[in-house]
Amino acid sequence: MPEEIFELTYEGLKELQNELEERKTVISIEIAERLKEARSLGDLSENSEYDDAKEAQAQNEMRIAEIEDILKKARLIEDAEISKDEVSLGSLVEIEDQEHNYKQEYMIVSAKEEDIFKNKISNTSPVGSAILGHKEGDVVSVRTPMGLINYKILKISRPE
């Protein structure tokens, strides 16, 4: 079975590297301080502060391991790979909901980078997978939880 490769944009790669650095330094130190304070309170068997700090430590260590695994298996999407003519991984795409005349710009990223609050949608999401490979002017029908939505691709570009 081939090893999974995570395709990341330059921005996504930097965000993961920054998060890893913060978790290994700032967050780990904060958790260590919380543990130290909780231990100073005495009996650990009924110490909720200690339990909370241990849980935070475990979650932080799990996320560190996850990020390290992603970075180890990451492949950077080069600018030359991002098409300006058709929607591809790494593309910035402006689409318009044809029924509501609502325009939105998204960056198409892998599932490991997806962040709807930053307008980054996954290439495996309903909208992302439907518009992949299409060109400016194309109208694409997307089945969503809210029903069938027709999107017109207004603009395709590369991130700066």
PDB file of C-alpha atoms in Angstrom:
ATOM      1  CA  MET A   1       0.000   0.000   0.000  1.00  0.00           C
ATOM      2  CA  PRO A   2       1.561   3.324  -1.055  1.00  0.00           C
ATOM      3  CA  GLU A   3       2.255   5.913   1.626  1.00  0.00           C
ATOM      4  CA  GLU A   4      -0.255   8.762   1.738  1.00  0.00           C
ATOM      5  CA  ILE A   5       1.066  12.079   0.435  1.00  0.00           C
ATOM      6  CA  PHE A   6      -0.404  15.368   1.607  1.00  0.00           C
ATOM      7  CA  GLU A   7      -0.355  18.064  -1.050  1.00  0.00           C
ATOM      8  CA  LEU A   8      -0.008  21.475   0.570  1.00  0.00           C
ATOM      9  CA  THR A   9       0.109  25.027  -0.664  1.00  0.00           C
ATOM     10  CA  TYR A  10       3.043  27.176   0.449  1.00  0.00           C
ATOM     11  CA  GLU A  11       0.719  29.056   2.825  1.00  0.00           C
ATOM     12  CA  GLY A  12      -0.621  25.808   4.294  1.00  0.00           C
ATOM     13  CA  LEU A  13       2.879  24.434   4.789  1.00  0.00           C
ATOM     14  CA  LYS A  14       3.990  27.608   6.612  1.00  0.00           C
ATOM     15  CA  GLU A  15       0.871  27.568   8.818  1.00  0.00           C
ATOM     16  CA  LEU A  16       1.567  23.979   9.886  1.00  0.00           C
ATOM     17  CA  GLN A  17       5.240  24.729  10.559  1.00  0.00           C
ATOM     18  CA  ASN A  18       4.268  27.766  12.659  1.00  0.00           C
ATOM     19  CA  GLU A  19       1.646  25.788  14.583  1.00  0.00           C
ATOM     20  CA  LEU A  20       4.179  23.023  15.275  1.00  0.00           C
ATOM     21  CA  GLU A  21       6.722  25.537  16.572  1.00  0.00           C
ATOM     22  CA  GLU A  22       4.113  27.200  18.812  1.00  0.00           C
ATOM     23  CA  ARG A  23       2.909  23.862  20.196  1.00  0.00           C
ATOM     24  CA  LYS A  24       6.456  22.671  20.942  1.00  0.00           C
ATOM     25  CA  THR A  25       7.424  25.897  22.677  1.00  0.00           C
ATOM     26  CA  VAL A  26       4.700  28.253  23.911  1.00  0.00           C
ATOM     27  CA  ILE A  27       1.848  25.783  24.461  1.00  0.00           C
ATOM     28  CA  SER A  28       4.057  23.048  25.976  1.00  0.00           C
ATOM     29  CA  ILE A  29       5.541  25.561  28.426  1.00  0.00           C
ATOM     30  CA  GLU A  30       2.075  26.839  29.400  1.00  0.00           C
ATOM     31  CA  ILE A  31       0.880  23.273  30.033  1.00  0.00           C
ATOM     32  CA  ALA A  32       4.015  22.462  32.060  1.00  0.00           C
ATOM     33  CA  GLU A  33       3.294  25.513  34.241  1.00  0.00           C
ATOM     34  CA  ARG A  34      -0.313  24.400  34.710  1.00  0.00           C
ATOM     35  CA  LEU A  35       0.891  20.941  35.768  1.00  0.00           C
ATOM     36  CA  LYS A  36       3.401  22.429  38.204  1.00  0.00           C
ATOM     37  CA  GLU A  37       0.725  24.637  39.791  1.00  0.00           C
ATOM     38  CA  ALA A  38      -1.750  21.754  39.990  1.00  0.00           C
ATOM     39  CA  ARG A  39       0.839  19.490  41.671  1.00  0.00           C
ATOM     40  CA  SER A  40       1.496  22.167  44.271  1.00  0.00           C
ATOM     41  CA  LEU A  41      -2.159  21.965  45.347  1.00  0.00           C
ATOM     42  CA  GLY A  42      -1.534  18.561  46.896  1.00  0.00           C
ATOM     43  CA  ASP A  43      -3.582  15.379  46.432  1.00  0.00           C
ATOM     44  CA  LEU A  44      -3.645  14.584  42.691  1.00  0.00           C
ATOM     45  CA  SER A  45      -6.400  11.964  42.957  1.00  0.00           C
ATOM     46  CA  GLU A  46      -9.156  14.596  43.241  1.00  0.00           C
ATOM     47  CA  ASN A  47      -7.409  17.484  41.524  1.00  0.00           C
ATOM     48  CA  SER A  48      -9.413  18.636  38.494  1.00  0.00           C
ATOM     49  CA  GLU A  49      -6.797  21.242  37.542  1.00  0.00           C
ATOM     50  CA  TYR A  50      -4.199  18.481  37.280  1.00  0.00           C
ATOM     51  CA  ASP A  51      -6.552  16.266  35.258  1.00  0.00           C
ATOM     52  CA  ASP A  52      -7.347  19.159  32.883  1.00  0.00           C
ATOM     53  CA  ALA A  53      -3.666  19.971  32.413  1.00  0.00           C
ATOM     54  CA  LYS A  54      -2.825  16.297  31.741  1.00  0.00           C
ATOM     55  CA  GLU A  55      -5.640  16.156  29.163  1.00  0.00           C
ATOM     56  CA  ALA A  56      -4.342  19.353  27.503  1.00  0.00           C
ATOM     57  CA  GLN A  57      -0.841  17.863  27.464  1.00  0.00           C
ATOM     58  CA  ALA A  58      -2.086  14.680  25.789  1.00  0.00           C
ATOM     59  CA  GLN A  59      -4.045  16.629  23.164  1.00  0.00           C
ATOM     60  CA  ASN A  60      -1.070  18.873  22.450  1.00  0.00           C
ATOM     61  CA  GLU A  61       1.252  15.872  22.042  1.00  0.00           C
ATOM     62  CA  MET A  62      -1.250  14.182  19.706  1.00  0.00           C
ATOM     63  CA  ARG A  63      -1.506  17.311  17.545  1.00  0.00           C
ATOM     64  CA  ILE A  64       2.304  17.641  17.456  1.00  0.00           C
ATOM     65  CA  ALA A  65       2.577  14.034  16.246  1.00  0.00           C
ATOM     66  CA  GLU A  66      -0.156  14.625  13.653  1.00  0.00           C
ATOM     67  CA  ILE A  67       1.530  17.770  12.280  1.00  0.00           C
ATOM     68  CA  GLU A  68       4.931  16.050  12.172  1.00  0.00           C
ATOM     69  CA  ASP A  69       3.370  13.164  10.228  1.00  0.00           C
ATOM     70  CA  ILE A  70       1.714  15.554   7.763  1.00  0.00           C
ATOM     71  CA  LEU A  71       4.941  17.506   7.248  1.00  0.00           C
ATOM     72  CA  LYS A  72       6.923  14.294   6.763  1.00  0.00           C
ATOM     73  CA  LYS A  73       4.504  13.208   4.011  1.00  0.00           C
ATOM     74  CA  ALA A  74       3.913  16.678   2.537  1.00  0.00           C
ATOM     75  CA  ARG A  75       4.421  17.635  -1.065  1.00  0.00           C
ATOM     76  CA  LEU A  76       4.487  21.346  -1.830  1.00  0.00           C
ATOM     77  CA  ILE A  77       2.236  22.420  -4.689  1.00  0.00           C
ATOM     78  CA  GLU A  78       4.504  24.493  -6.928  1.00  0.00           C
ATOM     79  CA  ASP A  79       3.173  27.701  -8.500  1.00  0.00           C
ATOM     80  CA  ALA A  80       3.732  26.257 -11.968  1.00  0.00           C
ATOM     81  CA  GLU A  81       1.320  23.419 -11.128  1.00  0.00           C
ATOM     82  CA  ILE A  82      -1.514  25.841 -10.363  1.00  0.00           C
ATOM     83  CA  SER A  83      -3.409  26.482 -13.561  1.00  0.00           C
ATOM     84  CA  LYS A  84      -4.778  29.917 -14.437  1.00  0.00           C
ATOM     85  CA  ASP A  85      -7.008  28.354 -17.099  1.00  0.00           C
ATOM     86  CA  GLU A  86      -8.853  25.677 -15.145  1.00  0.00           C
ATOM     87  CA  VAL A  87      -9.586  25.024 -11.493  1.00  0.00           C
ATOM     88  CA  SER A  88      -6.850  22.967  -9.843  1.00  0.00           C
ATOM     89  CA  LEU A  89      -5.444  22.334  -6.401  1.00  0.00           C
ATOM     90  CA  GLY A  90      -4.081  25.672  -5.169  1.00  0.00           C
ATOM     91  CA  SER A  91      -6.309  27.811  -7.423  1.00  0.00           C
ATOM     92  CA  LEU A  92      -8.102  30.922  -6.247  1.00  0.00           C
ATOM     93  CA  VAL A  93     -11.589  30.716  -7.701  1.00  0.00           C
ATOM     94  CA  GLU A  94     -14.371  33.283  -7.724  1.00  0.00           C
ATOM     95  CA  ILE A  95     -17.765  31.630  -8.133  1.00  0.00           C
ATOM     96  CA  GLU A  96     -21.300  32.946  -8.192  1.00  0.00           C
ATOM     97  CA  ASP A  97     -24.408  31.207  -6.905  1.00  0.00           C
ATOM     98  CA  GLN A  98     -26.662  31.607  -9.971  1.00  0.00           C
ATOM     99  CA  GLU A  99     -29.927  31.600  -8.013  1.00  0.00           C
ATOM    100  CA  HIS A 100     -28.960  34.196  -5.395  1.00  0.00           C
ATOM    101  CA  ASN A 101     -26.319  36.172  -7.364  1.00  0.00           C
ATOM    102  CA  TYR A 102     -23.963  35.649  -4.421  1.00  0.00           C
ATOM    103  CA  LYS A 103     -20.239  35.789  -5.250  1.00  0.00           C
ATOM    104  CA  GLN A 104     -17.537  34.153  -3.174  1.00  0.00           C
ATOM    105  CA  GLU A 105     -13.820  33.551  -3.630  1.00  0.00           C
ATOM    106  CA  TYR A 106     -12.277  30.289  -2.454  1.00  0.00           C
ATOM    107  CA  MET A 107      -8.870  28.712  -2.517  1.00  0.00           C
ATOM    108  CA  ILE A 108      -8.938  25.032  -3.459  1.00  0.00           C
ATOM    109  CA  VAL A 109      -6.762  23.087  -1.011  1.00  0.00           C
ATOM    110  CA  SER A 110      -6.305  19.545   0.251  1.00  0.00           C
ATOM    111  CA  ALA A 111      -8.395  18.281   3.164  1.00  0.00           C
ATOM    112  CA  LYS A 112      -5.460  18.863   5.565  1.00  0.00           C
ATOM    113  CA  GLU A 113      -5.572  22.612   4.833  1.00  0.00           C
ATOM    114  CA  GLU A 114      -9.318  23.129   4.642  1.00  0.00           C
ATOM    115  CA  ASP A 115     -10.543  26.117   6.662  1.00  0.00           C
ATOM    116  CA  ILE A 116     -13.934  27.478   5.649  1.00  0.00           C
ATOM    117  CA  PHE A 117     -13.395  30.523   7.888  1.00  0.00           C
ATOM    118  CA  LYS A 118     -10.425  31.488   5.702  1.00  0.00           C
ATOM    119  CA  ASN A 119     -12.320  30.623   2.475  1.00  0.00           C
ATOM    120  CA  LYS A 120     -10.197  27.520   1.899  1.00  0.00           C
ATOM    121  CA  ILE A 121     -12.274  24.605   0.646  1.00  0.00           C
ATOM    122  CA  SER A 122     -11.114  21.072   0.120  1.00  0.00           C
ATOM    123  CA  ASN A 123     -10.756  19.523  -3.307  1.00  0.00           C
ATOM    124  CA  THR A 124     -12.843  16.672  -1.874  1.00  0.00           C
ATOM    125  CA  SER A 125     -15.716  18.891  -0.650  1.00  0.00           C
ATOM    126  CA  PRO A 126     -18.911  18.975  -2.736  1.00  0.00           C
ATOM    127  CA  VAL A 127     -18.131  22.395  -4.251  1.00  0.00           C
ATOM    128  CA  GLY A 128     -14.372  21.826  -4.529  1.00  0.00           C
ATOM    129  CA  SER A 129     -14.652  18.473  -6.282  1.00  0.00           C
ATOM    130  CA  ALA A 130     -17.411  19.725  -8.611  1.00  0.00           C
ATOM    131  CA  ILE A 131     -15.465  22.728  -9.918  1.00  0.00           C
ATOM    132  CA  LEU A 132     -12.072  20.979 -10.314  1.00  0.00           C
ATOM    133  CA  GLY A 133     -11.018  20.928 -13.958  1.00  0.00           C
ATOM    134  CA  HIS A 134     -13.584  23.521 -15.052  1.00  0.00           C
ATOM    135  CA  LYS A 135     -12.821  26.827 -16.771  1.00  0.00           C
ATOM    136  CA  GLU A 136     -13.959  30.435 -16.394  1.00  0.00           C
ATOM    137  CA  GLY A 137     -17.532  30.829 -17.602  1.00  0.00           C
ATOM    138  CA  ASP A 138     -18.491  27.219 -16.868  1.00  0.00           C
ATOM    139  CA  VAL A 139     -21.648  26.631 -14.837  1.00  0.00           C
ATOM    140  CA  VAL A 140     -21.362  23.680 -12.478  1.00  0.00           C
ATOM    141  CA  SER A 141     -24.204  21.994 -10.593  1.00  0.00           C
ATOM    142  CA  VAL A 142     -23.344  20.982  -7.055  1.00  0.00           C
ATOM    143  CA  ARG A 143     -25.453  18.719  -4.861  1.00  0.00           C
ATOM    144  CA  THR A 144     -25.294  20.155  -1.345  1.00  0.00           C
ATOM    145  CA  PRO A 145     -27.230  19.492   1.867  1.00  0.00           C
ATOM    146  CA  MET A 146     -29.413  22.463   0.831  1.00  0.00           C
ATOM    147  CA  GLY A 147     -30.170  20.947  -2.582  1.00  0.00           C
ATOM    148  CA  LEU A 148     -28.803  21.479  -6.079  1.00  0.00           C
ATOM    149  CA  ILE A 149     -26.911  24.761  -6.521  1.00  0.00           C
ATOM    150  CA  ASN A 150     -25.566  26.083  -9.824  1.00  0.00           C
ATOM    151  CA  TYR A 151     -22.297  27.965  -9.606  1.00  0.00           C
ATOM    152  CA  LYS A 152     -20.735  29.987 -12.397  1.00  0.00           C
ATOM    153  CA  ILE A 153     -16.950  30.166 -12.378  1.00  0.00           C
ATOM    154  CA  LEU A 154     -16.147  33.866 -12.761  1.00  0.00           C
ATOM    155  CA  LYS A 155     -12.379  33.975 -12.279  1.00  0.00           C
ATOM    156  CA  ILE A 156      -9.455  31.589 -11.779  1.00  0.00           C
ATOM    157  CA  SER A 157      -6.084  32.813 -10.548  1.00  0.00           C
ATOM    158  CA  ARG A 158      -2.998  31.824  -8.560  1.00  0.00           C
ATOM    159  CA  PRO A 159      -2.471  33.062  -5.014  1.00  0.00           C
ATOM    160  CA  GLU A 160       0.125  35.787  -4.632  1.00  0.00           C
TER     161      GLU A 160
END
